[in-house]
PDB file of C-alpha atoms in Angstrom:
ATOM      1  CA  ASP A 180      28.395  21.718   0.039  1.00 78.00           C
ATOM      2  CA  ALA A 181      28.788  22.958  -3.506  1.00 83.00           C
ATOM      3  CA  LYS A 182      31.180  21.085  -5.801  1.00 87.00           C
ATOM      4  CA  THR A 183      32.220  24.314  -7.487  1.00 93.00           C
ATOM      5  CA  THR A 184      34.356  27.283  -6.485  1.00 94.00           C
ATOM      6  CA  GLN A 185      34.365  30.734  -8.054  1.00 97.00           C
ATOM      7  CA  PRO A 186      36.049  34.063  -7.436  1.00 97.00           C
ATOM      8  CA  THR A 187      34.048  36.368  -5.218  1.00 97.00           C
ATOM      9  CA  SER A 188      33.922  39.297  -7.611  1.00 97.00           C
ATOM     10  CA  MET A 189      35.028  40.558 -11.006  1.00 97.00           C
ATOM     11  CA  ASP A 190      34.781  43.758 -12.976  1.00 97.00           C
ATOM     12  CA  CYS A 191      34.383  44.133 -16.714  1.00 97.00           C
ATOM     13  CA  ALA A 192      34.241  47.126 -19.023  1.00 97.00           C
ATOM     14  CA  GLU A 193      31.055  47.609 -20.984  1.00 97.00           C
ATOM     15  CA  GLY A 194      31.345  46.182 -24.481  1.00 97.00           C
ATOM     16  CA  ARG A 195      34.240  43.921 -23.591  1.00 97.00           C
ATOM     17  CA  ALA A 196      34.082  40.174 -23.081  1.00 97.00           C
ATOM     18  CA  ALA A 197      33.489  38.974 -19.539  1.00 98.00           C
ATOM     19  CA  ASN A 198      35.229  35.698 -18.712  1.00 98.00           C
ATOM     20  CA  LEU A 199      34.020  34.075 -15.509  1.00 98.00           C
ATOM     21  CA  PRO A 200      35.986  31.066 -14.252  1.00 98.00           C
ATOM     22  CA  CYS A 201      34.741  28.115 -12.225  1.00 97.00           C
ATOM     23  CA  ASN A 202      36.632  25.214 -10.659  1.00 96.00           C
ATOM     24  CA  HIS A 203      34.839  21.883 -10.381  1.00 93.00           C
ATOM     25  CA  SER A 204      37.611  19.337  -9.969  1.00 89.00           C
ATOM     26  CA  THR A 205      35.454  16.880  -7.988  1.00 88.00           C
ATOM     27  CA  ILE A 206      32.525  16.449 -10.347  1.00 89.00           C
ATOM     28  CA  SER A 207      32.036  13.018 -11.839  1.00 85.00           C
ATOM     29  CA  GLY A 208      32.415  12.172 -15.498  1.00 82.00           C
ATOM     30  CA  ASN A 209      28.709  12.315 -16.248  1.00 87.00           C
ATOM     31  CA  GLU A 210      27.856  15.443 -14.276  1.00 91.00           C
ATOM     32  CA  TYR A 211      26.870  18.506 -16.217  1.00 93.00           C
ATOM     33  CA  VAL A 212      28.020  22.009 -15.372  1.00 95.00           C
ATOM     34  CA  TYR A 213      25.303  24.679 -15.262  1.00 96.00           C
ATOM     35  CA  TRP A 214      25.548  28.444 -15.118  1.00 97.00           C
ATOM     36  CA  TYR A 215      22.897  30.708 -13.650  1.00 97.00           C
ATOM     37  CA  ARG A 216      22.815  34.386 -12.881  1.00 97.00           C
ATOM     38  CA  GLN A 217      20.861  36.330 -10.314  1.00 97.00           C
ATOM     39  CA  ILE A 218      19.966  39.954 -10.569  1.00 94.00           C
ATOM     40  CA  HIS A 219      19.082  41.654  -7.319  1.00 84.00           C
ATOM     41  CA  SER A 220      15.760  40.574  -5.821  1.00 78.00           C
ATOM     42  CA  GLN A 221      15.014  38.038  -8.536  1.00 89.00           C
ATOM     43  CA  GLY A 222      15.330  34.260  -8.663  1.00 94.00           C
ATOM     44  CA  PRO A 223      18.345  32.795 -10.472  1.00 96.00           C
ATOM     45  CA  GLN A 224      18.050  32.598 -14.247  1.00 96.00           C
ATOM     46  CA  TYR A 225      19.480  29.757 -16.309  1.00 95.00           C
ATOM     47  CA  ILE A 226      22.196  30.723 -18.795  1.00 97.00           C
ATOM     48  CA  ILE A 227      23.816  27.632 -20.267  1.00 96.00           C
ATOM     49  CA  HIS A 228      25.026  24.135 -19.441  1.00 95.00           C
ATOM     50  CA  GLY A 229      27.476  21.607 -20.813  1.00 94.00           C
ATOM     51  CA  LEU A 230      29.167  18.259 -20.259  1.00 94.00           C
ATOM     52  CA  LYS A 231      32.349  17.991 -22.299  1.00 90.00           C
ATOM     53  CA  ASN A 232      32.052  20.053 -25.424  1.00 84.00           C
ATOM     54  CA  ASN A 233      32.016  23.804 -25.612  1.00 93.00           C
ATOM     55  CA  GLU A 234      28.544  25.251 -25.844  1.00 95.00           C
ATOM     56  CA  THR A 235      27.126  28.500 -27.178  1.00 96.00           C
ATOM     57  CA  ASN A 236      23.694  30.040 -27.090  1.00 95.00           C
ATOM     58  CA  GLU A 237      22.250  33.499 -27.538  1.00 95.00           C
ATOM     59  CA  MET A 238      23.341  34.549 -24.073  1.00 94.00           C
ATOM     60  CA  ALA A 239      26.818  33.155 -23.622  1.00 97.00           C
ATOM     61  CA  SER A 240      29.492  30.605 -24.410  1.00 98.00           C
ATOM     62  CA  LEU A 241      30.734  27.887 -22.109  1.00 98.00           C
ATOM     63  CA  ILE A 242      34.253  26.548 -22.412  1.00 97.00           C
ATOM     64  CA  ILE A 243      34.971  23.343 -20.475  1.00 95.00           C
ATOM     65  CA  THR A 244      38.534  22.142 -20.103  1.00 94.00           C
ATOM     66  CA  GLU A 245      39.363  18.734 -21.495  1.00 92.00           C
ATOM     67  CA  ASP A 246      39.967  17.325 -18.012  1.00 92.00           C
ATOM     68  CA  ARG A 247      36.618  18.819 -16.921  1.00 92.00           C
ATOM     69  CA  LYS A 248      38.149  20.315 -13.806  1.00 93.00           C
ATOM     70  CA  SER A 249      37.197  23.835 -14.719  1.00 95.00           C
ATOM     71  CA  SER A 250      35.127  25.909 -17.060  1.00 96.00           C
ATOM     72  CA  THR A 251      34.716  29.504 -18.195  1.00 97.00           C
ATOM     73  CA  LEU A 252      31.533  31.366 -18.955  1.00 98.00           C
ATOM     74  CA  ILE A 253      32.017  34.002 -21.621  1.00 98.00           C
ATOM     75  CA  LEU A 254      29.690  36.940 -22.123  1.00 97.00           C
ATOM     76  CA  PRO A 255      31.031  38.207 -25.456  1.00 96.00           C
ATOM     77  CA  HIS A 256      29.940  41.844 -25.249  1.00 95.00           C
ATOM     78  CA  ALA A 257      29.026  42.690 -21.683  1.00 97.00           C
ATOM     79  CA  THR A 258      26.397  45.345 -21.071  1.00 97.00           C
ATOM     80  CA  LEU A 259      25.446  47.157 -17.891  1.00 97.00           C
ATOM     81  CA  ARG A 260      22.432  44.830 -17.624  1.00 95.00           C
ATOM     82  CA  ASP A 261      24.799  41.883 -17.249  1.00 97.00           C
ATOM     83  CA  THR A 262      25.765  43.123 -13.786  1.00 97.00           C
ATOM     84  CA  ALA A 263      24.668  40.253 -11.560  1.00 97.00           C
ATOM     85  CA  VAL A 264      25.850  37.355  -9.424  1.00 98.00           C
ATOM     86  CA  TYR A 265      26.856  34.392 -11.579  1.00 98.00           C
ATOM     87  CA  TYR A 266      26.697  30.856 -10.247  1.00 97.00           C
ATOM     88  CA  CYS A 267      28.368  27.741 -11.565  1.00 97.00           C
ATOM     89  CA  ILE A 268      26.800  24.525 -10.249  1.00 95.00           C
ATOM     90  CA  ALA A 269      26.760  20.797 -10.932  1.00 92.00           C
ATOM     91  CA  ASP A 270      23.915  18.300 -11.197  1.00 89.00           C
ATOM     92  CA  ASP A 271      23.465  18.260  -7.434  1.00 90.00           C
ATOM     93  CA  MET A 272      21.944  21.752  -7.641  1.00 92.00           C
ATOM     94  CA  ARG A 273      24.068  23.078  -4.757  1.00 93.00           C
ATOM     95  CA  PHE A 274      24.960  26.752  -5.055  1.00 95.00           C
ATOM     96  CA  GLY A 275      28.022  28.468  -3.673  1.00 93.00           C
ATOM     97  CA  ALA A 276      28.338  32.207  -3.187  1.00 94.00           C
ATOM     98  CA  GLY A 277      28.944  32.811  -6.906  1.00 96.00           C
ATOM     99  CA  THR A 278      30.848  35.624  -8.618  1.00 98.00           C
ATOM    100  CA  ARG A 279      29.539  39.133  -8.438  1.00 97.00           C
ATOM    101  CA  LEU A 280      30.183  40.626 -11.884  1.00 98.00           C
ATOM    102  CA  THR A 281      30.091  44.380 -12.184  1.00 98.00           C
ATOM    103  CA  VAL A 282      30.034  45.794 -15.693  1.00 98.00           C
ATOM    104  CA  LYS A 283      31.339  49.345 -15.718  1.00 97.00           C
ATOM    105  CA  PRO A 284      30.717  52.043 -18.324  1.00 96.00           C
TER     106      PRO A 284
ATOM    107  CA  ASP B 201       2.454  28.590 -18.675  1.00 53.00           C
ATOM    108  CA  THR B 202       3.798  31.616 -16.827  1.00 72.00           C
ATOM    109  CA  GLY B 203       6.658  29.893 -15.092  1.00 93.00           C
ATOM    110  CA  VAL B 204       7.224  28.984 -11.461  1.00 96.00           C
ATOM    111  CA  SER B 205       4.854  30.805  -9.142  1.00 96.00           C
ATOM    112  CA  GLN B 206       5.381  31.386  -5.434  1.00 97.00           C
ATOM    113  CA  ASP B 207       2.902  32.680  -2.917  1.00 97.00           C
ATOM    114  CA  PRO B 208       3.001  34.878  -0.960  1.00 97.00           C
ATOM    115  CA  ARG B 209       5.735  37.167  -2.260  1.00 96.00           C
ATOM    116  CA  HIS B 210       6.232  38.690   1.158  1.00 97.00           C
ATOM    117  CA  LYS B 211       5.388  37.481   4.652  1.00 98.00           C
ATOM    118  CA  ILE B 212       5.922  39.198   7.975  1.00 98.00           C
ATOM    119  CA  THR B 213       5.303  37.070  11.022  1.00 98.00           C
ATOM    120  CA  LYS B 214       5.905  37.200  14.725  1.00 98.00           C
ATOM    121  CA  ARG B 215       8.475  34.947  16.299  1.00 98.00           C
ATOM    122  CA  GLY B 216       6.944  31.657  17.330  1.00 98.00           C
ATOM    123  CA  GLN B 217       4.245  31.630  14.672  1.00 98.00           C
ATOM    124  CA  ASN B 218       3.957  29.023  11.930  1.00 98.00           C
ATOM    125  CA  VAL B 219       4.141  29.996   8.276  1.00 98.00           C
ATOM    126  CA  THR B 220       3.437  28.120   5.068  1.00 98.00           C
ATOM    127  CA  PHE B 221       4.616  28.968   1.574  1.00 98.00           C
ATOM    128  CA  ARG B 222       3.347  27.595  -1.697  1.00 98.00           C
ATOM    129  CA  CYS B 223       5.148  26.859  -4.942  1.00 98.00           C
ATOM    130  CA  ASP B 224       3.470  26.045  -8.241  1.00 97.00           C
ATOM    131  CA  PRO B 225       6.023  24.590 -10.646  1.00 96.00           C
ATOM    132  CA  ILE B 226       5.950  24.661 -14.409  1.00 94.00           C
ATOM    133  CA  SER B 227       3.436  22.120 -15.630  1.00 90.00           C
ATOM    134  CA  GLU B 228       4.834  18.636 -16.099  1.00 85.00           C
ATOM    135  CA  HIS B 229       8.142  19.417 -14.401  1.00 93.00           C
ATOM    136  CA  ASN B 230       8.672  16.442 -12.152  1.00 93.00           C
ATOM    137  CA  ARG B 231      11.470  17.891 -10.034  1.00 95.00           C
ATOM    138  CA  LEU B 232      10.915  20.632  -7.489  1.00 96.00           C
ATOM    139  CA  TYR B 233      13.530  22.267  -5.284  1.00 96.00           C
ATOM    140  CA  TRP B 234      13.373  24.551  -2.255  1.00 97.00           C
ATOM    141  CA  TYR B 235      16.163  26.926  -1.293  1.00 97.00           C
ATOM    142  CA  ARG B 236      16.763  29.569   1.344  1.00 96.00           C
ATOM    143  CA  GLN B 237      18.817  32.644   0.569  1.00 96.00           C
ATOM    144  CA  THR B 238      20.119  35.341   2.874  1.00 95.00           C
ATOM    145  CA  LEU B 239      21.724  38.612   1.874  1.00 92.00           C
ATOM    146  CA  GLY B 240      25.065  38.187   0.150  1.00 90.00           C
ATOM    147  CA  GLN B 241      24.856  34.405   0.043  1.00 93.00           C
ATOM    148  CA  GLY B 242      23.984  31.961  -2.705  1.00 95.00           C
ATOM    149  CA  PRO B 243      20.799  29.897  -2.521  1.00 96.00           C
ATOM    150  CA  GLU B 244      21.110  27.246   0.193  1.00 95.00           C
ATOM    151  CA  PHE B 245      19.621  23.885  -0.748  1.00 95.00           C
ATOM    152  CA  LEU B 246      16.814  22.749   1.553  1.00 96.00           C
ATOM    153  CA  THR B 247      15.095  19.827  -0.130  1.00 96.00           C
ATOM    154  CA  TYR B 248      13.934  18.419  -3.437  1.00 94.00           C
ATOM    155  CA  PHE B 249      11.136  16.280  -4.776  1.00 95.00           C
ATOM    156  CA  GLN B 250      10.836  14.035  -7.750  1.00 94.00           C
ATOM    157  CA  ASN B 251       7.126  13.797  -8.399  1.00 94.00           C
ATOM    158  CA  GLU B 252       5.583  13.399  -4.942  1.00 93.00           C
ATOM    159  CA  ALA B 253       8.621  11.763  -3.355  1.00 94.00           C
ATOM    160  CA  GLN B 254      10.923  13.870  -1.192  1.00 93.00           C
ATOM    161  CA  LEU B 255      14.275  12.460  -2.239  1.00 93.00           C
ATOM    162  CA  GLU B 256      16.681  14.606  -0.291  1.00 91.00           C
ATOM    163  CA  LYS B 257      16.592  16.949   2.650  1.00 91.00           C
ATOM    164  CA  SER B 258      19.476  19.086   3.818  1.00 91.00           C
ATOM    165  CA  ARG B 259      21.027  17.967   7.073  1.00 84.00           C
ATOM    166  CA  LEU B 260      21.127  21.625   8.000  1.00 74.00           C
ATOM    167  CA  LEU B 261      17.354  21.751   7.990  1.00 77.00           C
ATOM    168  CA  SER B 262      15.890  21.599  11.461  1.00 79.00           C
ATOM    169  CA  ASP B 263      12.797  19.576  12.222  1.00 89.00           C
ATOM    170  CA  ARG B 264      10.824  22.822  12.334  1.00 94.00           C
ATOM    171  CA  PHE B 265      10.871  22.766   8.537  1.00 95.00           C
ATOM    172  CA  SER B 266       8.697  20.432   6.538  1.00 94.00           C
ATOM    173  CA  ALA B 267       7.822  20.254   2.864  1.00 95.00           C
ATOM    174  CA  GLU B 268       5.208  18.362   0.950  1.00 95.00           C
ATOM    175  CA  ARG B 269       4.310  17.840  -2.668  1.00 96.00           C
ATOM    176  CA  PRO B 270       1.012  15.998  -2.778  1.00 91.00           C
ATOM    177  CA  LYS B 271       0.174  14.454  -6.137  1.00 87.00           C
ATOM    178  CA  GLY B 272       3.459  15.675  -7.537  1.00 86.00           C
ATOM    179  CA  SER B 273       2.158  19.097  -8.489  1.00 91.00           C
ATOM    180  CA  PHE B 274       2.387  22.127  -6.205  1.00 96.00           C
ATOM    181  CA  SER B 275       4.515  22.068  -3.083  1.00 97.00           C
ATOM    182  CA  THR B 276       4.292  23.674   0.335  1.00 97.00           C
ATOM    183  CA  LEU B 277       7.057  24.571   2.751  1.00 97.00           C
ATOM    184  CA  GLU B 278       6.064  25.018   6.380  1.00 97.00           C
ATOM    185  CA  ILE B 279       8.164  26.531   9.103  1.00 96.00           C
ATOM    186  CA  GLN B 280       6.952  25.946  12.630  1.00 96.00           C
ATOM    187  CA  ARG B 281       7.769  28.137  15.619  1.00 96.00           C
ATOM    188  CA  THR B 282       9.576  30.688  13.496  1.00 97.00           C
ATOM    189  CA  GLU B 283      12.772  32.293  14.765  1.00 96.00           C
ATOM    190  CA  GLN B 284      14.437  35.518  13.709  1.00 96.00           C
ATOM    191  CA  GLY B 285      17.141  33.492  12.021  1.00 95.00           C
ATOM    192  CA  ASP B 286      14.527  32.137   9.626  1.00 96.00           C
ATOM    193  CA  SER B 287      14.246  35.555   8.008  1.00 97.00           C
ATOM    194  CA  ALA B 288      15.343  35.016   4.410  1.00 97.00           C
ATOM    195  CA  MET B 289      14.193  34.658   0.832  1.00 97.00           C
ATOM    196  CA  TYR B 290      12.728  31.232   0.131  1.00 98.00           C
ATOM    197  CA  LEU B 291      13.107  30.159  -3.472  1.00 98.00           C
ATOM    198  CA  CYS B 292      11.444  27.373  -5.379  1.00 98.00           C
ATOM    199  CA  ALA B 293      12.632  25.884  -8.662  1.00 97.00           C
ATOM    200  CA  SER B 294      11.380  23.185 -10.985  1.00 96.00           C
ATOM    201  CA  SER B 295      12.832  21.129 -13.802  1.00 94.00           C
ATOM    202  CA  PHE B 296      12.408  17.995 -15.815  1.00 90.00           C
ATOM    203  CA  GLU B 297      14.281  14.966 -14.619  1.00 84.00           C
ATOM    204  CA  GLY B 298      17.644  14.677 -16.284  1.00 76.00           C
ATOM    205  CA  PHE B 299      20.204  17.085 -17.540  1.00 67.00           C
ATOM    206  CA  THR B 300      17.993  20.110 -18.020  1.00 81.00           C
ATOM    207  CA  GLU B 301      17.859  23.591 -16.636  1.00 91.00           C
ATOM    208  CA  ALA B 302      15.840  24.575 -13.598  1.00 94.00           C
ATOM    209  CA  PHE B 303      13.456  27.500 -13.568  1.00 95.00           C
ATOM    210  CA  PHE B 304      13.164  29.593 -10.434  1.00 96.00           C
ATOM    211  CA  GLY B 305      10.283  31.485  -8.983  1.00 96.00           C
ATOM    212  CA  GLN B 306      10.555  35.037  -7.683  1.00 95.00           C
ATOM    213  CA  GLY B 307      10.718  33.805  -4.124  1.00 96.00           C
ATOM    214  CA  THR B 308       8.916  34.484  -0.861  1.00 97.00           C
ATOM    215  CA  ARG B 309      10.609  36.952   1.438  1.00 97.00           C
ATOM    216  CA  LEU B 310      10.046  36.062   5.079  1.00 98.00           C
ATOM    217  CA  THR B 311      10.623  38.535   7.871  1.00 98.00           C
ATOM    218  CA  VAL B 312      10.333  37.288  11.442  1.00 98.00           C
ATOM    219  CA  VAL B 313       9.886  40.078  13.980  1.00 97.00           C
TER     220      VAL B 313
END
């Protein structure tokens, strides 16, 4: 079973920041947190990963709480093309059902 | 390198037949994963290899499923005596060992009729 839990779905207005939460209270101290997204009919695509510190790349930012029990993926300016299912996983590479993000015009 | 390649992209088979799928990982990636995904669900872990060694296999996987990775390069997933419940997308991913991202293929969609 996956070590992470996420809300089933979220909506976001185009151009606004999308903040996707993930709970991972059972991961160990040296386990990374990874985020992937899956657009219909394609394989999951890597977004970002982190251990303790906040991370940022060209796609997104990852904020990990100090106790490492949860994290938030931030898409700073969501576009319609960001509509997808977003998965938060740990090193064990087990996926849950993810969060279906719908970006609305 | 064009990424993770899976073949075929689509397969329709009759119930009871055997099917085999192939995955070519990114060169030099030593880890290879297989997943099964049905509509509305996340990818379900099936098994993974590090080089040629199969290190973990899901307890949910029946003995009709077998995977190999000879020489630590490409991998095959075989399903024997297919059932309608095997209809799904089968995904392959590869990565370097360690804390790195995995790259997924486009998947093989299996339909058992």
